[in-house]
Short mmCIF file of C-alpha atoms in Angstrom, two decimals:
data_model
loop_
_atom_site.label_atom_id
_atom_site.label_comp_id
_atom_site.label_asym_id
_atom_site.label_seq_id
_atom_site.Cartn_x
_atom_site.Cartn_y
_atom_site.Cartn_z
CA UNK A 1 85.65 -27.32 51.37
CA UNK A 2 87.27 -30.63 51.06
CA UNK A 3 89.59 -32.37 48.23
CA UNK A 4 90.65 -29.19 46.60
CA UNK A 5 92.95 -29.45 43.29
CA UNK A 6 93.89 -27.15 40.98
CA UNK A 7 95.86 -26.96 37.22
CA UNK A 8 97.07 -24.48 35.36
CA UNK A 9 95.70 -24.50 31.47
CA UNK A 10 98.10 -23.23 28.76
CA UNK A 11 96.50 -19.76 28.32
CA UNK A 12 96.89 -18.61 31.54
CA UNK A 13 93.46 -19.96 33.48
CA UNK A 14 93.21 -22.02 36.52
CA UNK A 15 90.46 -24.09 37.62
CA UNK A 16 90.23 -24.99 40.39
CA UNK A 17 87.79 -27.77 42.18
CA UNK A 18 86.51 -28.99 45.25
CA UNK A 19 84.00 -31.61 47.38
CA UNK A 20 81.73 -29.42 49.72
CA UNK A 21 79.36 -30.69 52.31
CA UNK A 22 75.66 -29.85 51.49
CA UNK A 23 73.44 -28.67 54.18
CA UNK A 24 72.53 -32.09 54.93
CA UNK A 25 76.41 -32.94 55.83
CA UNK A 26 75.74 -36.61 54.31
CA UNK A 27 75.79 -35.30 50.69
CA UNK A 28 78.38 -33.40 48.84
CA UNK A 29 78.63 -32.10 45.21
CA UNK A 30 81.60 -31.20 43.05
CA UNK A 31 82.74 -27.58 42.65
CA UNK A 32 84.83 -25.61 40.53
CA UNK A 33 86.09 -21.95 40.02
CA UNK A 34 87.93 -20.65 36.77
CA UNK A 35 90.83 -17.87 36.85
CA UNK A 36 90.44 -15.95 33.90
CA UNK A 37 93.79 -13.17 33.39
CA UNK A 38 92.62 -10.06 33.23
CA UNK A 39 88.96 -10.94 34.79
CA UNK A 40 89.86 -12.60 37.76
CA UNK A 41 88.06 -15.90 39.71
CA UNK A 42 84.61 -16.80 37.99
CA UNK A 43 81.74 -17.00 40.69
CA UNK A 44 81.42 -20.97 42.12
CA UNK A 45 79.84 -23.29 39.70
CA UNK A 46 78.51 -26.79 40.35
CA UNK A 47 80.14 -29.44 38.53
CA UNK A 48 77.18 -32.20 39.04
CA UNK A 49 74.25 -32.13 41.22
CA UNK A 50 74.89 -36.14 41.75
CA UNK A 51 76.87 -37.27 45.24
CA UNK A 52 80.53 -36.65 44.40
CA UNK A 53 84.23 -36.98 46.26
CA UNK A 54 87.91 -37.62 45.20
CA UNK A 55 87.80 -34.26 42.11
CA UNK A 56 90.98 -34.27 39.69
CA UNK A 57 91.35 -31.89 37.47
CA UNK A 58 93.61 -31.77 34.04
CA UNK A 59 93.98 -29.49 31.19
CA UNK A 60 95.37 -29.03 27.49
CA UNK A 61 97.16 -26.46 26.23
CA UNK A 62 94.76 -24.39 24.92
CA UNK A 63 92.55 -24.09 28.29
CA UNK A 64 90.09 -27.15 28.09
CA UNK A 65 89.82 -28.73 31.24
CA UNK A 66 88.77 -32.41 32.29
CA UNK A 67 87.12 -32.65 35.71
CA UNK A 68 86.68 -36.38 36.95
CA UNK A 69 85.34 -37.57 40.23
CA UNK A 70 84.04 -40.80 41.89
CA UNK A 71 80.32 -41.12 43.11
CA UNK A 72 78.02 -43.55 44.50
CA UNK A 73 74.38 -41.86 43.10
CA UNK A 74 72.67 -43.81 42.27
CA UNK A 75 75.46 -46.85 41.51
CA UNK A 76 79.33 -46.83 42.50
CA UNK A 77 80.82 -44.86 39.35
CA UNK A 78 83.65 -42.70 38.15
CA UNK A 79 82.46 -39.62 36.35
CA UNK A 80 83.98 -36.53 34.25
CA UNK A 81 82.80 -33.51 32.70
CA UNK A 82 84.88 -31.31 30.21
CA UNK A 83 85.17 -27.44 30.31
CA UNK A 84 85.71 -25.97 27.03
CA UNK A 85 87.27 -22.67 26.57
CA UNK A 86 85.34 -21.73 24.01
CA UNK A 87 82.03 -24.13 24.80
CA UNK A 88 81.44 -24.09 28.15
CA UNK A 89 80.46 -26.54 30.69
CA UNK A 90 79.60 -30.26 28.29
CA UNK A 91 77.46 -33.00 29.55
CA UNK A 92 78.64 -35.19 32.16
CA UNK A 93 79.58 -38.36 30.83
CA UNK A 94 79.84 -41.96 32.49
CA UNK A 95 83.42 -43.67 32.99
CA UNK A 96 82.77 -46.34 34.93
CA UNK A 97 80.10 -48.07 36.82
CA UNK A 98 79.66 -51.03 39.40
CA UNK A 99 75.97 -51.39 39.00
CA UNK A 100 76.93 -54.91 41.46
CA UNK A 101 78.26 -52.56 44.00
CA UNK A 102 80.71 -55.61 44.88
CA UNK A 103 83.81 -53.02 45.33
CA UNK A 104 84.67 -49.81 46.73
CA UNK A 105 87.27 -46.70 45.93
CA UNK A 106 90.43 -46.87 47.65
CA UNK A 107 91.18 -43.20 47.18
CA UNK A 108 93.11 -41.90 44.52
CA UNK A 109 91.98 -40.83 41.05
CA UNK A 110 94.03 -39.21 38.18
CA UNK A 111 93.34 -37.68 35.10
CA UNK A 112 95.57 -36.67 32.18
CA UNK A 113 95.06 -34.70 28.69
CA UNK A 114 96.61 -34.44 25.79
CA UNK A 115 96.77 -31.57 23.56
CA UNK A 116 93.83 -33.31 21.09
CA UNK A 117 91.55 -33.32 23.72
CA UNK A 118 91.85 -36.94 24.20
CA UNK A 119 92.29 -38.14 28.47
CA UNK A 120 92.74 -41.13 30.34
CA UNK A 121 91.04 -41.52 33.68
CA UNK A 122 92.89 -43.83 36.23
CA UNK A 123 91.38 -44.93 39.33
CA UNK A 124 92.04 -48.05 42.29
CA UNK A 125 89.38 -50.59 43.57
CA UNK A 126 88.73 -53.04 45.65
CA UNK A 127 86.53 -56.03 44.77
CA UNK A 128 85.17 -57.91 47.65
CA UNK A 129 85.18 -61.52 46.96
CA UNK A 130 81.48 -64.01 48.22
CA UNK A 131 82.10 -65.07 51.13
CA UNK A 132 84.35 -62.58 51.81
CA UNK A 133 87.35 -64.58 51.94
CA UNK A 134 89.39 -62.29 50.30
CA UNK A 135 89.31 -59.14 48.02
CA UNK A 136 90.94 -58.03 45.03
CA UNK A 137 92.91 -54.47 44.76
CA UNK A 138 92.52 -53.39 40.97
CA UNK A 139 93.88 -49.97 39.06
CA UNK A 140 91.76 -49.24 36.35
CA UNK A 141 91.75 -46.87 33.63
CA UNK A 142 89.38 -45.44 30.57
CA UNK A 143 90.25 -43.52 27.47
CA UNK A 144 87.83 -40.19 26.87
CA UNK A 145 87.61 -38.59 23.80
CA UNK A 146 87.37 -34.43 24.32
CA UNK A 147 85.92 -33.75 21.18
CA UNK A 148 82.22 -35.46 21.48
CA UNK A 149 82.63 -36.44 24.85
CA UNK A 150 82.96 -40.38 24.36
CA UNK A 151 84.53 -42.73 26.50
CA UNK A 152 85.97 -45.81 26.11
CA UNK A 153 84.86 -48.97 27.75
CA UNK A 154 86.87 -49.54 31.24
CA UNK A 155 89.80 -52.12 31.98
CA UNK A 156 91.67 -53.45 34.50
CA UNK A 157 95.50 -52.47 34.35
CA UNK A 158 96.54 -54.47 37.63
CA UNK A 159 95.19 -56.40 39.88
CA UNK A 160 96.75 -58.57 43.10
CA UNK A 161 94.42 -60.79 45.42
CA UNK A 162 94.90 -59.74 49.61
CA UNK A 163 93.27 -62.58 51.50
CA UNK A 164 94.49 -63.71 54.57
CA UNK A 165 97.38 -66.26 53.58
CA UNK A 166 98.60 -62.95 51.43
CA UNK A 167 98.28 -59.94 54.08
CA UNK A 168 99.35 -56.76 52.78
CA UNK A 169 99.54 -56.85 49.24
CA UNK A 170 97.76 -54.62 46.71
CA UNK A 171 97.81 -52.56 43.68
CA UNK A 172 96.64 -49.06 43.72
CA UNK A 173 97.64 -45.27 43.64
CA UNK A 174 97.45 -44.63 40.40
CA UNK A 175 98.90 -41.29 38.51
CA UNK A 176 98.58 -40.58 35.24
CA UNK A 177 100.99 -37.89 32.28
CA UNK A 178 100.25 -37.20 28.81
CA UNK A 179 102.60 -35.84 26.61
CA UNK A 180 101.42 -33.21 23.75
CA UNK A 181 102.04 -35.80 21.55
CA UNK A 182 99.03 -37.66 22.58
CA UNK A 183 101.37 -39.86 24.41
CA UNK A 184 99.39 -40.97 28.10
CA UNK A 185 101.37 -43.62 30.76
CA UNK A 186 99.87 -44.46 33.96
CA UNK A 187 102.23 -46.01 36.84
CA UNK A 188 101.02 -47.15 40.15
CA UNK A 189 101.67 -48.57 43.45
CA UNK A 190 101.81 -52.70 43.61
CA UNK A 191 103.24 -54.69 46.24
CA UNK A 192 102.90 -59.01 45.92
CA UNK A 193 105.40 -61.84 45.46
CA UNK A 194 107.05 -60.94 42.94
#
């Protein structure tokens, strides 16, 4: 078990998810387990049968929970998949893809949800530059809609150029809140000239 997170949900569940090796030890798949009161921990189920690290995990008030991860099968991507308390497992959707497979993750993904279902997925990148002279360190983020499952198309929030005239500079780390409101901010790590 690797990259375990848990939330609480508004009811009283938990979920809780996790990376795990397959037998293989190159693959692994996305996990989860849901605390029920008054049943207890559901059996393991697997969140997608795609390649999968970096799970997040948010929830609403009423017990809906957002699961998002990063993958590279078959592309470089960021997907999610909602729980519903009273639906189930949905179908996993796409958030973002780099069908170029010019970047990579730089390790940290967030997810928030407001109490309408709708969530923001937040994520860092970095784009490698031809020649690789220098890269690019990007946050991104992408609206999701809870209800059918939609999301948004994906922007850029930050970004700062790291080449070798500017060592050490980047933007990433992001975390993201939402407020029941349907209020959602994002903040994140960014160090340049200014």
């Amino acid at each position: 078990v690797h990259d375990p997170a848990i939330v609480a949900g508004g009811s009283g569940e938990f979920m809780a998810v996790w990376r795990q090796v397959v037998w293989s030890g190159m693959d692994t798949r996305i996990w989860s387990r849901r605390y029920v009161r008054a049943i207890g921990w559901s059996a393991p189920e697997l969140v997608s049968t795609r390649r999968g690290r970096q799970p997040v995990v948010a929830s609403d008030r009423s017990g809906n929970f957002l699961v998002g991860w990063t993958s590279d099968d078959p592309s470089l991507s960021v997907r999610s998949r909602w729980f519903l308390r009273d639906g189930g497992w949905q179908s996993e959707r796409l958030v973002y893809s780099d069908a170029n497979e010019q970047s990579d993750y730089e390790g940290k993904l967030s997810v928030a949800v407001d109490n309408a279902r709708n969530a923001v997925v937040a994520w860092d990148l970095k784009r490698y530059s031809i020649p690789l002279a220098s890269s690019v360190f990007e946050v991104w983020a992408n609206r999701c809609n809870g209800i059918d499952g939609h999301c948004d198309d994906a922007g850029a929030l930050d970004s700062v150029v790291h080449s070798q005239n500017r060592f050490g500079y980047f933007a990433g780390r992001p975390n993201v809140a939402a407020c029941p409101t349907g209020q959602i901010h994002a903040v994140w790590n960014r160090a340049d000239d200014g």
